[in-house]
Coordinates of C-alpha atoms and ligand atoms in Angstrom, one line a residue:
X1 CA 12.2 15.2 20.0
X2 CA 13.7 11.7 18.7
X3 CA 11.2 9.6 19.0
X4 CA 11.8 6.6 21.5
X5 CA 11.1 4.3 18.2
X6 CA 11.1 5.0 14.6
X7 CA 9.1 2.5 12.6
X8 CA 10.5 2.8 9.1
X9 CA 9.2 1.3 5.7
X10 CA 8.9 -2.1 8.1
X11 CA 7.4 -5.1 6.1
X12 CA 6.4 -8.7 6.6
X13 CA 5.7 -10.8 3.5
X14 CA 4.9 -14.8 4.7
X15 CA 5.5 -17.5 1.6
X16 CA 2.5 -19.7 1.4
X17 CA 4.0 -23.3 1.5
X18 CA 1.0 -24.3 -0.8
X19 CA 2.0 -21.7 -3.9
X20 CA 4.2 -19.3 -4.9
X21 CA 2.2 -16.6 -3.2
X22 CA 2.5 -14.1 -0.5
X23 CA 0.8 -12.7 2.2
X24 CA 1.7 -9.5 2.6
X25 CA 0.8 -9.2 6.3
X26 CA 2.9 -5.8 6.8
X27 CA 3.6 -4.1 3.8
X28 CA 6.1 -0.6 4.1
X29 CA 4.7 1.0 7.2
X30 CA 6.3 3.8 9.2
X31 CA 5.1 5.4 12.4
X32 CA 6.9 7.2 15.0
X33 CA 6.2 6.7 19.2
X34 CA 7.0 9.6 21.4
X35 CA 8.5 8.9 24.8
X36 CA 5.7 8.7 27.5
X37 CA 3.1 8.5 25.1
X38 CA 0.0 6.1 24.2
X39 CA 0.5 5.1 20.3
X40 CA -2.7 3.4 19.3
X41 CA -2.6 1.1 16.4
X42 CA -6.1 0.8 15.1
X43 CA -8.2 -1.4 11.9
X44 CA -10.3 -4.7 11.5
X45 CA -8.5 -7.9 13.0
X46 CA -6.1 -9.5 9.8
X47 CA -4.6 -5.7 9.0
X48 CA -1.1 -6.7 10.2
X49 CA -1.6 -5.0 13.7
X50 CA 0.2 -7.8 15.6
X51 CA 2.5 -8.7 12.9
X52 CA 3.6 -5.2 13.6
X53 CA 4.5 -5.4 17.5
X54 CA 5.9 -9.2 16.3
X55 CA 8.6 -7.2 14.1
X56 CA 9.4 -4.5 16.8
X57 CA 10.3 -6.8 19.5
X58 CA 12.2 -9.0 17.1
X59 CA 9.7 -12.1 17.7
X60 CA 9.3 -12.2 14.0
X61 CA 11.9 -11.8 11.0
X62 CA 10.8 -8.4 9.1
X63 CA 11.1 -8.7 5.3
X64 CA 12.4 -5.3 5.0
X65 CA 12.5 -2.1 7.0
X66 CA 14.3 -0.7 10.3
X67 CA 13.2 0.0 13.7
X68 CA 15.0 2.6 15.5
X69 CA 15.3 2.7 19.4
X70 CA 16.9 6.1 20.4
X71 CA 18.3 6.5 16.8
X72 CA 19.4 2.8 17.1
X73 CA 18.7 0.4 14.4
X74 CA 17.6 -2.4 17.1
X75 CA 16.7 -5.2 14.5
X76 CA 21.2 -4.9 13.6
X77 CA 21.8 -6.2 16.5
X78 CA 23.4 -9.5 17.3
X79 CA 21.3 -11.5 19.6
X80 CA 23.5 -11.1 22.9
X81 CA 23.2 -7.5 22.2
X82 CA 19.3 -7.5 21.8
X83 CA 18.7 -9.8 24.6
X84 CA 20.5 -7.0 27.1
X85 CA 17.9 -4.8 25.9
X86 CA 14.9 -6.8 25.8
X87 CA 14.0 -5.7 29.6
X88 CA 13.0 -2.4 28.3
X89 CA 10.9 -3.6 26.0
X90 CA 8.0 -5.6 27.3
X91 CA 4.6 -6.9 25.4
X92 CA 1.6 -7.7 27.0
X93 CA -0.6 -10.1 24.7
X94 CA -3.9 -10.6 25.3
X95 CA -5.1 -13.1 27.6
X96 CA -5.6 -16.4 26.2
X97 CA -4.4 -19.6 27.5
X98 CA -1.6 -19.5 25.1
X99 CA 0.1 -16.8 27.1
X100 CA 0.7 -18.5 30.3
X101 CA 2.1 -21.8 30.8
X102 CA -0.6 -23.8 33.1
X103 CA 2.2 -25.3 34.7
X104 CA 3.8 -23.1 36.3
X105 CA 2.7 -21.1 39.3
X106 CA 2.2 -17.3 39.4
X107 CA 5.8 -17.3 41.6
X108 CA 7.6 -19.1 39.0
X109 CA 6.0 -17.2 36.0
X110 CA 7.3 -13.7 38.1
X111 CA 10.8 -15.2 38.7
X112 CA 11.7 -16.0 35.7
X113 CA 11.9 -12.5 33.7
X114 CA 13.2 -11.6 37.0
X115 CA 16.3 -14.7 37.4
X116 CA 16.9 -14.1 33.1
X117 CA 17.8 -10.2 33.5
X118 CA 19.1 -9.9 36.7
X119 CA 16.4 -7.9 38.1
X120 CA 17.6 -8.2 42.0
X121 CA 19.4 -10.5 44.0
X122 CA 18.2 -14.0 44.7
X123 CA 18.0 -13.6 48.2
X124 CA 15.4 -10.5 47.7
X125 CA 13.2 -13.0 44.6
X126 CA 10.4 -13.6 46.7
X127 CA 10.1 -10.1 48.4
X128 CA 9.9 -8.5 44.9
X129 CA 7.3 -11.0 43.6
X130 CA 5.2 -10.1 46.6
X131 CA 5.7 -6.1 45.6
X132 CA 5.1 -7.3 42.0
X133 CA 1.3 -8.5 42.7
X134 CA 0.7 -6.3 45.1
X135 CA 1.3 -3.5 42.4
X136 CA -1.3 -5.1 40.1
X137 CA -3.6 -5.5 43.3
X138 CA -3.4 -9.4 43.4
X139 CA -2.7 -10.9 47.1
X140 CA 0.5 -12.3 47.9
X141 CA -1.2 -16.0 48.2
X142 CA -1.1 -15.5 44.4
X143 CA 1.6 -17.0 44.4
X144 CA 0.8 -20.4 44.9
X145 CA -1.8 -20.3 42.4
X146 CA -1.4 -21.8 38.9
X147 CA -3.1 -19.9 35.8
X148 CA -6.2 -21.6 35.3
X149 CA -6.9 -21.0 39.3
X150 CA -7.2 -16.9 38.2
X151 CA -10.4 -15.1 36.6
X152 CA -9.3 -13.3 33.1
X153 CA -8.9 -10.3 34.6
X154 CA -6.7 -11.5 37.7
X155 CA -4.1 -13.5 34.5
X156 CA -4.4 -10.3 32.9
X157 CA -3.4 -8.8 36.0
X158 CA -0.5 -11.6 36.2
X159 CA 0.5 -11.0 32.5
X160 CA 1.1 -7.2 33.1
X161 CA 3.1 -7.4 36.1
X162 CA 5.4 -9.9 34.1
X163 CA 5.6 -7.8 31.9
X164 CA 6.7 -4.6 34.6
X165 CA 9.3 -7.7 36.0
X166 CA 12.5 -6.1 34.3
X167 CA 11.3 -2.6 34.9
X168 CA 11.2 -1.4 31.1
X169 CA 10.4 1.7 29.5
X170 CA 8.4 0.5 26.2
X171 CA 5.5 -2.5 26.1
X172 CA 3.7 -2.9 23.6
X173 CA 0.1 -3.7 25.1
X174 CA -1.8 -6.6 22.5
X175 CA -5.3 -6.7 22.6
X176 CA -4.6 -7.4 26.4
X177 CA -8.1 -6.2 27.7
X178 CA -10.1 -7.7 24.5
X179 CA -11.3 -10.9 25.8
X180 CA -12.5 -9.1 29.2
X181 CA -16.1 -8.1 30.3
X182 CA -16.2 -4.1 29.9
X183 CA -16.3 -4.1 33.6
X184 CA -12.7 -5.2 34.0
X185 CA -11.9 -3.6 31.2
X186 CA -11.5 -0.1 32.4
X187 CA -10.1 -1.5 35.7
X188 CA -7.3 -3.3 33.6
X189 CA -7.0 -0.2 31.3
X190 CA -7.0 2.2 34.1
X191 CA -4.3 0.0 35.8
X192 CA -2.1 0.4 32.6
X193 CA -2.5 4.4 33.1
X194 CA -1.3 4.7 36.5
X195 CA 1.6 2.2 35.4
X196 CA 2.6 5.0 32.3
X197 CA 2.2 7.8 34.7
X198 CA 4.2 6.1 38.1
X199 CA 7.2 4.9 35.6
X200 CA 6.9 7.0 32.8
X201 CA 6.1 4.0 30.5
X202 CA 5.6 4.2 26.6
X203 CA 3.2 2.4 25.0
X204 CA 1.9 0.9 21.3
X205 CA -1.7 -0.5 22.0
X206 CA -3.0 -2.3 19.9
X207 CA -6.5 -2.8 19.7
X208 CA -9.8 -3.2 17.6
X209 CA -11.6 -2.2 19.6
X210 CA -12.0 1.8 18.8
X211 CA -13.6 2.5 22.1
X212 CA -10.6 1.2 23.6
X213 CA -7.4 3.5 21.4
X214 CA -9.6 6.2 22.5
X215 CA -9.8 6.0 25.9
X216 CA -6.2 5.5 26.2
X217 CA -4.2 6.4 23.5
X218 CA -2.3 9.9 22.8
X219 CA -2.3 9.3 18.9
X220 CA -3.7 7.2 16.5
X221 CA -2.5 4.8 13.7
X222 CA -4.7 3.1 11.3
X223 CA -4.4 0.4 9.5
X224 CA -5.3 -1.5 6.9
X225 CA -4.1 -4.2 4.9
X226 CA -0.9 -4.1 6.0
X227 CA -0.8 -0.5 6.3
X228 CA -1.0 2.6 7.6
X229 CA -3.7 5.0 5.9
X230 CA -3.7 7.9 8.3
X231 CA -2.5 8.8 12.3
X232 CA -3.2 11.4 13.9
X233 CA -3.7 12.9 17.8
X234 CA -6.8 11.0 19.0
X235 CA -8.7 14.0 18.3
X236 CA -7.8 14.4 14.9
X237 CA -9.0 10.7 14.5
X238 CA -11.8 10.5 16.5
X239 CA -13.5 14.2 16.0
X240 CA -12.0 14.8 12.4
X241 CA -11.5 11.7 10.2
X242 CA -10.4 12.4 7.1
X243 CA -9.4 8.7 5.2
X244 CA -12.4 7.6 4.4
X245 CA -12.0 4.0 6.3
X246 CA -11.4 5.4 9.2
X247 CA -14.5 7.7 8.9
X248 CA -16.3 4.3 8.1
X249 CA -14.8 2.7 11.3
X250 CA -16.0 5.8 13.3
X251 CA -19.3 5.8 11.6
X252 CA -19.9 2.4 12.9
X253 CA -19.1 3.2 16.0
X254 CA -21.5 3.0 18.5
X255 CA -20.7 5.8 20.5
X256 CA -23.9 8.0 21.4
X257 CA -22.1 10.5 23.2
X258 CA -20.7 12.3 20.1
X259 CA -23.2 11.5 17.4
X260 CA -23.1 15.0 16.0
X261 CA -18.9 14.4 14.4
X262 CA -20.1 11.7 12.9
X263 CA -22.6 13.5 10.6
X264 CA -21.0 12.2 6.9
X265 CA -22.1 8.4 7.9
X266 CA -19.8 6.4 5.5
X267 CA -21.2 2.2 5.8
X268 CA -18.4 -0.2 5.1
X269 CA -19.5 -2.6 2.3
X270 CA -17.8 -5.9 2.1
X271 CA -15.7 -7.8 4.4
X272 CA -11.7 -7.1 4.2
X273 CA -10.6 -9.1 1.4
X274 CA -7.8 -11.4 1.8
X275 CA -4.3 -10.4 2.2
X276 CA -3.1 -12.9 -0.1
X277 CA -4.7 -11.0 -3.1
X278 CA -4.2 -7.3 -1.9
X279 CA -6.8 -5.1 -5.3
X280 CA -4.3 -3.4 -7.1
X281 CA -3.9 0.6 -6.4
X282 CA -5.4 1.9 -2.8
X283 CA -6.2 -1.5 -1.5
X284 CA -9.2 0.4 -0.3
X285 CA -11.0 0.5 -3.3
X286 CA -12.7 -2.2 -3.5
X287 CA -14.9 -0.9 -0.4
X288 CA -14.3 2.8 -0.8
X289 CA -17.8 4.6 -1.6
X290 CA -15.2 7.9 -3.1
X291 CA -13.3 5.6 -5.3
X292 CA -12.5 6.9 -8.5
X293 CA -10.5 5.8 -11.7
X294 CA -7.1 6.7 -10.6
X295 CA -7.6 4.7 -7.4
X296 CA -7.6 1.3 -8.7
X297 CA -4.8 1.9 -10.4
X298 CA -2.4 3.9 -8.9
X299 CA -1.4 3.8 -5.0
X300 CA -1.5 7.2 -2.5
X301 CA 1.2 7.6 -0.4
X302 CA 0.8 8.8 3.1
X303 CA 1.0 12.6 3.0
X304 CA 1.0 16.0 6.1
X305 CA -1.8 17.0 5.7
X306 CA -1.3 19.3 8.9
X307 CA 1.2 18.9 11.3
X308 CA 1.7 15.7 12.2
X309 CA -1.9 14.1 10.0
X310 CA -1.0 11.7 7.9
X311 CA -3.5 10.7 5.3
X312 CA -2.9 8.4 2.3
X313 CA -6.1 9.6 -0.1
X314 CA -6.3 11.0 -3.8
X315 CA -9.0 12.8 -2.3
X316 CA -6.3 14.9 -0.5
X317 CA -4.8 15.9 -3.2
X318 CA -7.7 16.9 -4.6
X319 CA -8.6 19.3 -2.3
X320 CA -5.1 21.1 -1.9
Ligands
SF4_401 FE1 -11.0 6.0 -1.4 FE2 -9.6 6.4 -3.5 FE3 -9.0 7.1 -0.9 FE4 -8.5 5.2 -2.0 S1 -7.7 6.8 -3.1 S2 -10.0 5.9 0.3 S3 -10.1 4.4 -3.1 S4 -10.7 7.7 -2.7
MG402 MG1 -4.4 -9.6 16.5

């Protein structure tokens, strides 16, 4: 089966303006996303998750790598060709004040993509806006409201309605619920699941919250300092995490119902190192309780340990 999206050796390095130093925000990652699934991307903040999302949608120019959509490298498309495609690929950002123009009425926020991508004829715009608001559970009267007149949850519904306006196939959800109360979080997640089923959507779901990712993802990629250290099914990642970093994340995760799976408690020491000064070898070696000689010098590759379960850690070779 061909993946819908295939990310190959994607890199994004930022030059620091004041020095010759380089930030390796995304450092050669590869993963596939299959049609109809939710691929979760987790890791502590600053590990490159959001940058990855932006690179896939060309909101940032990659330093290297490919993003294939149905086998076609969309990073090679010219502007015009990409703009056409853009209606199929959407992004839902965290509900923050910068996402919605505070001076635009909800009506205009929703009408903008409809006009830009010629989704419906002009005389149907009003009806289509009503339909979109209804889909996300907002009253028609919301049309005449400004973003700051909505609650956090309502704002996120509006952002989702705007993403759905172009009838996309693929949506990147970047921390879509992280600024919301837990009760509102589940409403929004349920809404995303409902739309996924109704419109056969494919999601890349980016979040630092393991709880949220576990709730919504079919497969999960774990990122650390710009690299993917483990990829597996929801069950593999949450019930038999294999990379020491994944194990540590899961151990720190206060999930009481499944304590028995977390027998091997692994506590993460210290902070994530700065992406300007990424440790040599396995970049996790400064925090890894299992680190040994080789780890400081050589970099482990992502290896498939069982079908579809990938891990980058030298311990895997040791155990084979
Ligand atoms: Fe730890 Fe070494 Fe594995 Fe890296 S390669 S996760 S330092 S044991
Ligand atoms: Mg982020």
